[in-house]
């Protein structure tokens, strides 16, 4: 018999090697690796999602008639060896893994790799698109994807006459009269969940799962349906807003399912296109969402494979600060950070602007080591994976790749956070002040960052004006002095 080895982020009958699998001919192997489970201090809800989804998927395959060898082993390699010793399969195949090290391992074990269809643009296709381009602009890639995939297109032109509705999708949080956004459905925990939770290592951290995250394909499809029917029509305007009134706003919160295979990007985009075609969704909402899936998500996937493995160690700004203790439990008086981290503790989730402009921004301004930040985000978020975190943290957030991915550093002071959130009003810091004990740490560190990296960014057209403004600050010495105090407090977990 042939063995089809399914990894923990390939949990779908339609993916690669499983797509043509036959219970009469194929046995399925799933390995729960102790080494992987203890390789990081995983958020409990992340570890639970993957293990519970694997166990449910094994049951689903058994119900479809497959013989499933679902084993626990010291490592993936050990699990594979034990399986081969016990079953002596004629051949072993697997879908191309989503991580560089996973692909290296499977090649080393001589596992036959079947082309991955988990993304709409395979990394070979991304490479072909990227060849001969001086810069890899996401917007160019996105339009190329729109044209070749046909989403929201009228012939060769975008429906609505525009490719981009971002201008309509950057509103600050609405006032108290806004009705809010529908909550995502919840699942009831069952015996599978309880068994998984009992098996998690004691090093796992964060709140216990409460059913927020679906752990089966059926439940993930229900989440998709709920999003398209109830949330998508209001998706977009508050995409970049942050508020203490809602953790999800109108975000789809479907990324955990896409990233482990419970949902596939094509079916998600098809559902959005259908809702748009039926007249249920405005173009700005449909376009904003499709952009995130076939644009950003697939772009990040493509650059990961194009720039690995050296991308992992990029550190162009020479950032060498250890991960500040507030990321691992120390309290902070910064309301924006405290609220965002509380969300991470409660549900292993923060939306993209909280990740980029609060957590990532703090790491950028403070000069936190890019790999330490990447590793923390990878282990802390329910949708974490190396391919998604490396470009988003190293490239987008920390500018550690020197601008290969983002042409400017996403640095911002308290004013930006105040505009896009309701955090600052009740904060003990003053977002306008850059010196003194009450100065907003983001504002102080923002000016200090621009002054510190003056030579690198002064010729960058997108930030040159701010760099020159930093140069002209009359109180720059005092700003630098306060920045040193802030960084000291940050290091001691007392900010
Ligand atoms: Fe965050 Fe500064 Fe606003 Fe406080 S004042 S919430 S620290 S941006």
PDB file of N, CA, C and O in Angstrom, residues 377-450:
ATOM      1  N   UNK A 377       5.546  35.878  17.992  1.00  0.00           N
ATOM      2  CA  UNK A 377       4.259  35.994  17.291  1.00  0.00           C
ATOM      3  C   UNK A 377       3.826  34.646  16.718  1.00  0.00           C
ATOM      4  O   UNK A 377       2.658  34.287  16.746  1.00  0.00           O
ATOM      5  N   UNK A 378       4.765  33.905  16.214  1.00  0.00           N
ATOM      6  CA  UNK A 378       4.488  32.587  15.651  1.00  0.00           C
ATOM      7  C   UNK A 378       3.867  31.676  16.717  1.00  0.00           C
ATOM      8  O   UNK A 378       2.889  30.972  16.468  1.00  0.00           O
ATOM      9  N   UNK A 379       4.412  31.728  17.922  1.00  0.00           N
ATOM     10  CA  UNK A 379       3.913  30.815  18.958  1.00  0.00           C
ATOM     11  C   UNK A 379       2.673  31.352  19.683  1.00  0.00           C
ATOM     12  O   UNK A 379       1.981  30.602  20.351  1.00  0.00           O
ATOM     13  N   UNK A 380       2.390  32.648  19.526  1.00  0.00           N
ATOM     14  CA  UNK A 380       1.329  33.272  20.331  1.00  0.00           C
ATOM     15  C   UNK A 380      -0.006  33.422  19.618  1.00  0.00           C
ATOM     16  O   UNK A 380      -1.024  33.655  20.268  1.00  0.00           O
ATOM     17  N   UNK A 381       0.010  33.352  18.298  1.00  0.00           N
ATOM     18  CA  UNK A 381      -1.227  33.601  17.555  1.00  0.00           C
ATOM     19  C   UNK A 381      -1.828  32.306  17.021  1.00  0.00           C
ATOM     20  O   UNK A 381      -1.115  31.411  16.575  1.00  0.00           O
ATOM     21  N   UNK A 382      -3.138  32.266  17.036  1.00  0.00           N
ATOM     22  CA  UNK A 382      -3.851  31.051  16.627  1.00  0.00           C
ATOM     23  C   UNK A 382      -3.611  30.737  15.155  1.00  0.00           C
ATOM     24  O   UNK A 382      -3.708  29.581  14.740  1.00  0.00           O
ATOM     25  N   UNK A 383      -3.275  31.749  14.368  1.00  0.00           N
ATOM     26  CA  UNK A 383      -3.042  31.518  12.938  1.00  0.00           C
ATOM     27  C   UNK A 383      -1.556  31.561  12.591  1.00  0.00           C
ATOM     28  O   UNK A 383      -1.179  31.740  11.436  1.00  0.00           O
ATOM     29  N   UNK A 384      -0.690  31.401  13.601  1.00  0.00           N
ATOM     30  CA  UNK A 384       0.746  31.534  13.379  1.00  0.00           C
ATOM     31  C   UNK A 384       1.334  30.419  12.539  1.00  0.00           C
ATOM     32  O   UNK A 384       0.893  29.274  12.578  1.00  0.00           O
ATOM     33  N   UNK A 385       2.339  30.778  11.747  1.00  0.00           N
ATOM     34  CA  UNK A 385       3.112  29.819  10.959  1.00  0.00           C
ATOM     35  C   UNK A 385       4.364  30.571  10.535  1.00  0.00           C
ATOM     36  O   UNK A 385       4.344  31.800  10.439  1.00  0.00           O
ATOM     37  N   UNK A 386       5.432  29.832  10.266  1.00  0.00           N
ATOM     38  CA  UNK A 386       6.656  30.532   9.888  1.00  0.00           C
ATOM     39  C   UNK A 386       6.460  31.336   8.605  1.00  0.00           C
ATOM     40  O   UNK A 386       6.893  32.481   8.513  1.00  0.00           O
ATOM     41  N   UNK A 387       5.792  30.747   7.605  1.00  0.00           N
ATOM     42  CA  UNK A 387       5.676  31.438   6.317  1.00  0.00           C
ATOM     43  C   UNK A 387       4.913  32.747   6.436  1.00  0.00           C
ATOM     44  O   UNK A 387       5.172  33.684   5.688  1.00  0.00           O
ATOM     45  N   UNK A 388       3.993  32.829   7.390  1.00  0.00           N
ATOM     46  CA  UNK A 388       3.216  34.062   7.507  1.00  0.00           C
ATOM     47  C   UNK A 388       3.916  35.067   8.431  1.00  0.00           C
ATOM     48  O   UNK A 388       3.907  36.276   8.179  1.00  0.00           O
ATOM     49  N   UNK A 389       4.556  34.568   9.484  1.00  0.00           N
ATOM     50  CA  UNK A 389       5.150  35.484  10.455  1.00  0.00           C
ATOM     51  C   UNK A 389       6.466  36.085   9.970  1.00  0.00           C
ATOM     52  O   UNK A 389       6.736  37.263  10.217  1.00  0.00           O
ATOM     53  N   UNK A 390       7.292  35.301   9.286  1.00  0.00           N
ATOM     54  CA  UNK A 390       8.585  35.841   8.859  1.00  0.00           C
ATOM     55  C   UNK A 390       8.435  37.089   7.983  1.00  0.00           C
ATOM     56  O   UNK A 390       8.963  38.149   8.322  1.00  0.00           O
ATOM     57  N   UNK A 391       7.720  37.027   6.863  1.00  0.00           N
ATOM     58  CA  UNK A 391       7.609  38.253   6.059  1.00  0.00           C
ATOM     59  C   UNK A 391       6.861  39.367   6.793  1.00  0.00           C
ATOM     60  O   UNK A 391       7.230  40.535   6.682  1.00  0.00           O
ATOM     61  N   UNK A 392       5.838  39.008   7.559  1.00  0.00           N
ATOM     62  CA  UNK A 392       5.052  40.048   8.217  1.00  0.00           C
ATOM     63  C   UNK A 392       5.840  40.749   9.324  1.00  0.00           C
ATOM     64  O   UNK A 392       5.682  41.955   9.534  1.00  0.00           O
ATOM     65  N   UNK A 393       6.667  39.996  10.037  1.00  0.00           N
ATOM     66  CA  UNK A 393       7.419  40.605  11.135  1.00  0.00           C
ATOM     67  C   UNK A 393       8.757  41.145  10.631  1.00  0.00           C
ATOM     68  O   UNK A 393       9.068  42.332  10.777  1.00  0.00           O
ATOM     69  N   UNK A 394       9.552  40.263  10.011  1.00  0.00           N
ATOM     70  CA  UNK A 394      10.882  40.686   9.551  1.00  0.00           C
ATOM     71  C   UNK A 394      10.780  41.774   8.481  1.00  0.00           C
ATOM     72  O   UNK A 394      11.515  42.762   8.506  1.00  0.00           O
ATOM     73  N   UNK A 395       9.851  41.579   7.531  1.00  0.00           N
ATOM     74  CA  UNK A 395       9.762  42.508   6.411  1.00  0.00           C
ATOM     75  C   UNK A 395       8.864  43.691   6.693  1.00  0.00           C
ATOM     76  O   UNK A 395       9.294  44.843   6.730  1.00  0.00           O
ATOM     77  N   UNK A 396       7.601  43.391   6.942  1.00  0.00           N
ATOM     78  CA  UNK A 396       6.593  44.451   7.032  1.00  0.00           C
ATOM     79  C   UNK A 396       6.736  45.264   8.320  1.00  0.00           C
ATOM     80  O   UNK A 396       6.713  46.492   8.301  1.00  0.00           O
ATOM     81  N   UNK A 397       6.880  44.572   9.431  1.00  0.00           N
ATOM     82  CA  UNK A 397       6.783  45.238  10.716  1.00  0.00           C
ATOM     83  C   UNK A 397       8.115  45.827  11.178  1.00  0.00           C
ATOM     84  O   UNK A 397       8.173  46.973  11.600  1.00  0.00           O
ATOM     85  N   UNK A 398       9.179  45.060  11.106  1.00  0.00           N
ATOM     86  CA  UNK A 398      10.447  45.493  11.713  1.00  0.00           C
ATOM     87  C   UNK A 398      11.455  46.022  10.697  1.00  0.00           C
ATOM     88  O   UNK A 398      12.567  46.394  11.067  1.00  0.00           O
ATOM     89  N   UNK A 399      11.085  46.034   9.431  1.00  0.00           N
ATOM     90  CA  UNK A 399      11.965  46.572   8.393  1.00  0.00           C
ATOM     91  C   UNK A 399      13.359  45.930   8.465  1.00  0.00           C
ATOM     92  O   UNK A 399      14.363  46.533   8.089  1.00  0.00           O
ATOM     93  N   UNK A 400      13.398  44.706   8.964  1.00  0.00           N
ATOM     94  CA  UNK A 400      14.694  44.051   9.173  1.00  0.00           C
ATOM     95  C   UNK A 400      15.301  43.567   7.860  1.00  0.00           C
ATOM     96  O   UNK A 400      16.475  43.209   7.814  1.00  0.00           O
ATOM     97  N   UNK A 401      14.494  43.562   6.795  1.00  0.00           N
ATOM     98  CA  UNK A 401      15.028  43.147   5.500  1.00  0.00           C
ATOM     99  C   UNK A 401      15.527  44.352   4.695  1.00  0.00           C
ATOM    100  O   UNK A 401      15.820  44.225   3.507  1.00  0.00           O
ATOM    101  N   UNK A 402      15.588  45.507   5.349  1.00  0.00           N
ATOM    102  CA  UNK A 402      16.123  46.700   4.696  1.00  0.00           C
ATOM    103  C   UNK A 402      15.213  47.269   3.625  1.00  0.00           C
ATOM    104  O   UNK A 402      15.668  48.054   2.790  1.00  0.00           O
ATOM    105  N   UNK A 403      13.946  46.867   3.626  1.00  0.00           N
ATOM    106  CA  UNK A 403      13.008  47.454   2.673  1.00  0.00           C
ATOM    107  C   UNK A 403      12.731  46.603   1.453  1.00  0.00           C
ATOM    108  O   UNK A 403      12.111  47.062   0.490  1.00  0.00           O
ATOM    109  N   UNK A 404      13.139  45.348   1.471  1.00  0.00           N
ATOM    110  CA  UNK A 404      12.830  44.472   0.327  1.00  0.00           C
ATOM    111  C   UNK A 404      11.325  44.319   0.170  1.00  0.00           C
ATOM    112  O   UNK A 404      10.799  44.259  -0.925  1.00  0.00           O
ATOM    113  N   UNK A 405      10.637  44.230   1.297  1.00  0.00           N
ATOM    114  CA  UNK A 405       9.196  43.993   1.231  1.00  0.00           C
ATOM    115  C   UNK A 405       8.400  45.294   1.350  1.00  0.00           C
ATOM    116  O   UNK A 405       7.472  45.524   0.582  1.00  0.00           O
ATOM    117  N   UNK A 406       8.728  46.114   2.316  1.00  0.00           N
ATOM    118  CA  UNK A 406       7.974  47.362   2.533  1.00  0.00           C
ATOM    119  C   UNK A 406       8.919  48.536   2.291  1.00  0.00           C
ATOM    120  O   UNK A 406      10.004  48.574   2.849  1.00  0.00           O
ATOM    121  N   UNK A 407       8.483  49.481   1.479  1.00  0.00           N
ATOM    122  CA  UNK A 407       9.410  50.548   1.084  1.00  0.00           C
ATOM    123  C   UNK A 407       9.598  51.600   2.173  1.00  0.00           C
ATOM    124  O   UNK A 407      10.385  52.521   2.023  1.00  0.00           O
ATOM    125  N   UNK A 408       8.871  51.483   3.274  1.00  0.00           N
ATOM    126  CA  UNK A 408       9.116  52.396   4.396  1.00  0.00           C
ATOM    127  C   UNK A 408       8.929  51.621   5.703  1.00  0.00           C
ATOM    128  O   UNK A 408       8.223  50.600   5.729  1.00  0.00           O
ATOM    129  N   UNK A 409       9.540  52.102   6.774  1.00  0.00           N
ATOM    130  CA  UNK A 409       9.295  51.445   8.065  1.00  0.00           C
ATOM    131  C   UNK A 409       7.914  51.852   8.589  1.00  0.00           C
ATOM    132  O   UNK A 409       7.542  53.027   8.493  1.00  0.00           O
ATOM    133  N   UNK A 410       7.167  50.887   9.116  1.00  0.00           N
ATOM    134  CA  UNK A 410       5.837  51.208   9.670  1.00  0.00           C
ATOM    135  C   UNK A 410       5.996  51.662  11.115  1.00  0.00           C
ATOM    136  O   UNK A 410       5.620  50.971  12.044  1.00  0.00           O
ATOM    137  N   UNK A 411       6.598  52.852  11.258  1.00  0.00           N
ATOM    138  CA  UNK A 411       6.832  53.454  12.577  1.00  0.00           C
ATOM    139  C   UNK A 411       5.781  54.532  12.788  1.00  0.00           C
ATOM    140  O   UNK A 411       5.474  55.283  11.865  1.00  0.00           O
ATOM    141  N   UNK A 412       5.242  54.585  13.993  1.00  0.00           N
ATOM    142  CA  UNK A 412       4.238  55.621  14.274  1.00  0.00           C
ATOM    143  C   UNK A 412       4.265  55.972  15.746  1.00  0.00           C
ATOM    144  O   UNK A 412       4.558  55.131  16.604  1.00  0.00           O
ATOM    145  N   UNK A 413       3.942  57.209  16.021  1.00  0.00           N
ATOM    146  CA  UNK A 413       3.848  57.661  17.407  1.00  0.00           C
ATOM    147  C   UNK A 413       2.416  57.569  17.913  1.00  0.00           C
ATOM    148  O   UNK A 413       1.534  56.996  17.264  1.00  0.00           O
ATOM    149  N   UNK A 414       2.198  58.160  19.075  1.00  0.00           N
ATOM    150  CA  UNK A 414       0.888  58.081  19.710  1.00  0.00           C
ATOM    151  C   UNK A 414      -0.230  58.706  18.886  1.00  0.00           C
ATOM    152  O   UNK A 414      -1.385  58.273  18.984  1.00  0.00           O
ATOM    153  N   UNK A 415       0.078  59.695  18.055  1.00  0.00           N
ATOM    154  CA  UNK A 415      -0.981  60.342  17.282  1.00  0.00           C
ATOM    155  C   UNK A 415      -1.691  59.369  16.353  1.00  0.00           C
ATOM    156  O   UNK A 415      -2.911  59.401  16.214  1.00  0.00           O
ATOM    157  N   UNK A 416      -0.915  58.511  15.679  1.00  0.00           N
ATOM    158  CA  UNK A 416      -1.537  57.544  14.778  1.00  0.00           C
ATOM    159  C   UNK A 416      -2.453  56.605  15.578  1.00  0.00           C
ATOM    160  O   UNK A 416      -3.616  56.370  15.209  1.00  0.00           O
ATOM    161  N   UNK A 417      -1.935  56.090  16.687  1.00  0.00           N
ATOM    162  CA  UNK A 417      -2.725  55.145  17.490  1.00  0.00           C
ATOM    163  C   UNK A 417      -3.985  55.828  18.012  1.00  0.00           C
ATOM    164  O   UNK A 417      -5.078  55.239  18.018  1.00  0.00           O
ATOM    165  N   UNK A 418      -3.855  57.089  18.377  1.00  0.00           N
ATOM    166  CA  UNK A 418      -5.030  57.825  18.869  1.00  0.00           C
ATOM    167  C   UNK A 418      -6.069  58.007  17.760  1.00  0.00           C
ATOM    168  O   UNK A 418      -7.273  57.852  17.992  1.00  0.00           O
ATOM    169  N   UNK A 419      -5.615  58.305  16.558  1.00  0.00           N
ATOM    170  CA  UNK A 419      -6.547  58.499  15.440  1.00  0.00           C
ATOM    171  C   UNK A 419      -7.315  57.219  15.125  1.00  0.00           C
ATOM    172  O   UNK A 419      -8.510  57.255  14.827  1.00  0.00           O
ATOM    173  N   UNK A 420      -6.618  56.085  15.210  1.00  0.00           N
ATOM    174  CA  UNK A 420      -7.221  54.833  14.758  1.00  0.00           C
ATOM    175  C   UNK A 420      -7.784  53.972  15.887  1.00  0.00           C
ATOM    176  O   UNK A 420      -8.143  52.811  15.657  1.00  0.00           O
ATOM    177  N   UNK A 421      -7.849  54.527  17.098  1.00  0.00           N
ATOM    178  CA  UNK A 421      -8.329  53.696  18.208  1.00  0.00           C
ATOM    179  C   UNK A 421      -9.054  54.544  19.252  1.00  0.00           C
ATOM    180  O   UNK A 421      -9.078  55.772  19.162  1.00  0.00           O
ATOM    181  N   UNK A 422      -9.602  53.857  20.245  1.00  0.00           N
ATOM    182  CA  UNK A 422     -10.136  54.577  21.412  1.00  0.00           C
ATOM    183  C   UNK A 422      -9.281  54.273  22.646  1.00  0.00           C
ATOM    184  O   UNK A 422      -9.758  54.277  23.765  1.00  0.00           O
ATOM    185  N   UNK A 423      -8.015  53.965  22.422  1.00  0.00           N
ATOM    186  CA  UNK A 423      -7.137  53.583  23.531  1.00  0.00           C
ATOM    187  C   UNK A 423      -6.637  54.767  24.363  1.00  0.00           C
ATOM    188  O   UNK A 423      -6.480  54.667  25.582  1.00  0.00           O
ATOM    189  N   UNK A 424      -6.304  55.866  23.681  1.00  0.00           N
ATOM    190  CA  UNK A 424      -5.498  56.902  24.342  1.00  0.00           C
ATOM    191  C   UNK A 424      -6.248  57.688  25.418  1.00  0.00           C
ATOM    192  O   UNK A 424      -5.626  58.159  26.373  1.00  0.00           O
ATOM    193  N   UNK A 425      -7.564  57.838  25.244  1.00  0.00           N
ATOM    194  CA  UNK A 425      -8.327  58.685  26.161  1.00  0.00           C
ATOM    195  C   UNK A 425      -8.096  58.335  27.616  1.00  0.00           C
ATOM    196  O   UNK A 425      -7.878  59.214  28.451  1.00  0.00           O
ATOM    197  N   UNK A 426      -8.121  57.048  27.943  1.00  0.00           N
ATOM    198  CA  UNK A 426      -7.993  56.640  29.347  1.00  0.00           C
ATOM    199  C   UNK A 426      -6.589  56.169  29.706  1.00  0.00           C
ATOM    200  O   UNK A 426      -6.399  55.527  30.748  1.00  0.00           O
ATOM    201  N   UNK A 427      -5.641  56.449  28.841  1.00  0.00           N
ATOM    202  CA  UNK A 427      -4.270  55.987  29.115  1.00  0.00           C
ATOM    203  C   UNK A 427      -3.582  56.937  30.086  1.00  0.00           C
ATOM    204  O   UNK A 427      -3.827  58.134  30.081  1.00  0.00           O
ATOM    205  N   UNK A 428      -2.699  56.411  30.884  1.00  0.00           N
ATOM    206  CA  UNK A 428      -1.997  57.280  31.844  1.00  0.00           C
ATOM    207  C   UNK A 428      -0.948  58.156  31.141  1.00  0.00           C
ATOM    208  O   UNK A 428      -0.473  59.148  31.679  1.00  0.00           O
ATOM    209  N   UNK A 429      -0.610  57.802  29.894  1.00  0.00           N
ATOM    210  CA  UNK A 429       0.368  58.601  29.149  1.00  0.00           C
ATOM    211  C   UNK A 429      -0.342  59.622  28.256  1.00  0.00           C
ATOM    212  O   UNK A 429      -1.508  59.449  27.894  1.00  0.00           O
ATOM    213  N   UNK A 430       0.415  60.658  27.898  1.00  0.00           N
ATOM    214  CA  UNK A 430      -0.110  61.714  27.035  1.00  0.00           C
ATOM    215  C   UNK A 430       0.455  61.512  25.631  1.00  0.00           C
ATOM    216  O   UNK A 430       1.660  61.692  25.417  1.00  0.00           O
ATOM    217  N   UNK A 431      -0.406  61.174  24.681  1.00  0.00           N
ATOM    218  CA  UNK A 431       0.067  60.803  23.353  1.00  0.00           C
ATOM    219  C   UNK A 431       0.767  61.952  22.634  1.00  0.00           C
ATOM    220  O   UNK A 431       1.562  61.751  21.730  1.00  0.00           O
ATOM    221  N   UNK A 432       0.508  63.215  23.055  1.00  0.00           N
ATOM    222  CA  UNK A 432       1.145  64.354  22.368  1.00  0.00           C
ATOM    223  C   UNK A 432       2.538  64.649  22.921  1.00  0.00           C
ATOM    224  O   UNK A 432       3.354  65.282  22.275  1.00  0.00           O
ATOM    225  N   UNK A 433       2.809  64.205  24.140  1.00  0.00           N
ATOM    226  CA  UNK A 433       4.080  64.576  24.784  1.00  0.00           C
ATOM    227  C   UNK A 433       5.187  63.605  24.395  1.00  0.00           C
ATOM    228  O   UNK A 433       4.982  62.394  24.337  1.00  0.00           O
ATOM    229  N   UNK A 434       6.367  64.153  24.145  1.00  0.00           N
ATOM    230  CA  UNK A 434       7.500  63.282  23.797  1.00  0.00           C
ATOM    231  C   UNK A 434       8.586  63.317  24.867  1.00  0.00           C
ATOM    232  O   UNK A 434       9.543  62.552  24.797  1.00  0.00           O
ATOM    233  N   UNK A 435       8.452  64.207  25.821  1.00  0.00           N
ATOM    234  CA  UNK A 435       9.413  64.228  26.942  1.00  0.00           C
ATOM    235  C   UNK A 435       8.629  64.305  28.257  1.00  0.00           C
ATOM    236  O   UNK A 435       7.466  64.702  28.269  1.00  0.00           O
ATOM    237  N   UNK A 436       9.301  63.920  29.312  1.00  0.00           N
ATOM    238  CA  UNK A 436       8.662  63.951  30.633  1.00  0.00           C
ATOM    239  C   UNK A 436       8.094  62.589  31.000  1.00  0.00           C
ATOM    240  O   UNK A 436       7.917  61.715  30.141  1.00  0.00           O
ATOM    241  N   UNK A 437       7.782  62.428  32.276  1.00  0.00           N
ATOM    242  CA  UNK A 437       7.324  61.121  32.780  1.00  0.00           C
ATOM    243  C   UNK A 437       6.008  60.659  32.167  1.00  0.00           C
ATOM    244  O   UNK A 437       5.724  59.465  32.120  1.00  0.00           O
ATOM    245  N   UNK A 438       5.183  61.630  31.750  1.00  0.00           N
ATOM    246  CA  UNK A 438       3.878  61.253  31.183  1.00  0.00           C
ATOM    247  C   UNK A 438       3.911  61.088  29.662  1.00  0.00           C
ATOM    248  O   UNK A 438       2.884  60.802  29.046  1.00  0.00           O
ATOM    249  N   UNK A 439       5.044  61.300  29.057  1.00  0.00           N
ATOM    250  CA  UNK A 439       5.117  61.233  27.588  1.00  0.00           C
ATOM    251  C   UNK A 439       4.719  59.841  27.110  1.00  0.00           C
ATOM    252  O   UNK A 439       5.107  58.828  27.705  1.00  0.00           O
ATOM    253  N   UNK A 440       3.969  59.811  26.027  1.00  0.00           N
ATOM    254  CA  UNK A 440       3.591  58.519  25.431  1.00  0.00           C
ATOM    255  C   UNK A 440       4.859  57.821  24.939  1.00  0.00           C
ATOM    256  O   UNK A 440       5.613  58.395  24.140  1.00  0.00           O
ATOM    257  N   UNK A 441       5.109  56.602  25.383  1.00  0.00           N
ATOM    258  CA  UNK A 441       6.323  55.913  24.948  1.00  0.00           C
ATOM    259  C   UNK A 441       6.417  55.778  23.432  1.00  0.00           C
ATOM    260  O   UNK A 441       7.510  55.832  22.867  1.00  0.00           O
ATOM    261  N   UNK A 442       5.279  55.618  22.761  1.00  0.00           N
ATOM    262  CA  UNK A 442       5.319  55.514  21.298  1.00  0.00           C
ATOM    263  C   UNK A 442       5.802  56.825  20.683  1.00  0.00           C
ATOM    264  O   UNK A 442       6.585  56.828  19.738  1.00  0.00           O
ATOM    265  N   UNK A 443       5.329  57.943  21.232  1.00  0.00           N
ATOM    266  CA  UNK A 443       5.709  59.239  20.676  1.00  0.00           C
ATOM    267  C   UNK A 443       7.194  59.507  20.909  1.00  0.00           C
ATOM    268  O   UNK A 443       7.921  59.906  19.997  1.00  0.00           O
ATOM    269  N   UNK A 444       7.649  59.251  22.122  1.00  0.00           N
ATOM    270  CA  UNK A 444       9.075  59.444  22.429  1.00  0.00           C
ATOM    271  C   UNK A 444       9.939  58.561  21.526  1.00  0.00           C
ATOM    272  O   UNK A 444      10.889  59.025  20.889  1.00  0.00           O
ATOM    273  N   UNK A 445       9.596  57.277  21.499  1.00  0.00           N
ATOM    274  CA  UNK A 445      10.440  56.336  20.750  1.00  0.00           C
ATOM    275  C   UNK A 445      10.357  56.577  19.249  1.00  0.00           C
ATOM    276  O   UNK A 445      11.308  56.308  18.507  1.00  0.00           O
ATOM    277  N   UNK A 446       9.235  57.089  18.779  1.00  0.00           N
ATOM    278  CA  UNK A 446       9.090  57.386  17.350  1.00  0.00           C
ATOM    279  C   UNK A 446      10.125  58.424  16.908  1.00  0.00           C
ATOM    280  O   UNK A 446      10.860  58.228  15.940  1.00  0.00           O
ATOM    281  N   UNK A 447      10.199  59.529  17.664  1.00  0.00           N
ATOM    282  CA  UNK A 447      11.154  60.579  17.287  1.00  0.00           C
ATOM    283  C   UNK A 447      12.583  60.104  17.477  1.00  0.00           C
ATOM    284  O   UNK A 447      13.477  60.403  16.681  1.00  0.00           O
ATOM    285  N   UNK A 448      12.797  59.347  18.530  1.00  0.00           N
ATOM    286  CA  UNK A 448      14.135  58.804  18.780  1.00  0.00           C
ATOM    287  C   UNK A 448      14.544  57.846  17.642  1.00  0.00           C
ATOM    288  O   UNK A 448      15.682  57.868  17.175  1.00  0.00           O
ATOM    289  N   UNK A 449      13.587  57.045  17.180  1.00  0.00           N
ATOM    290  CA  UNK A 449      13.850  56.095  16.089  1.00  0.00           C
ATOM    291  C   UNK A 449      14.262  56.849  14.821  1.00  0.00           C
ATOM    292  O   UNK A 449      15.239  56.494  14.154  1.00  0.00           O
ATOM    293  N   UNK A 450      13.505  57.891  14.492  1.00  0.00           N
ATOM    294  CA  UNK A 450      13.806  58.649  13.265  1.00  0.00           C
ATOM    295  C   UNK A 450      15.181  59.312  13.365  1.00  0.00           C
ATOM    296  O   UNK A 450      15.941  59.354  12.389  1.00  0.00           O
TER     297      UNK A 450
END
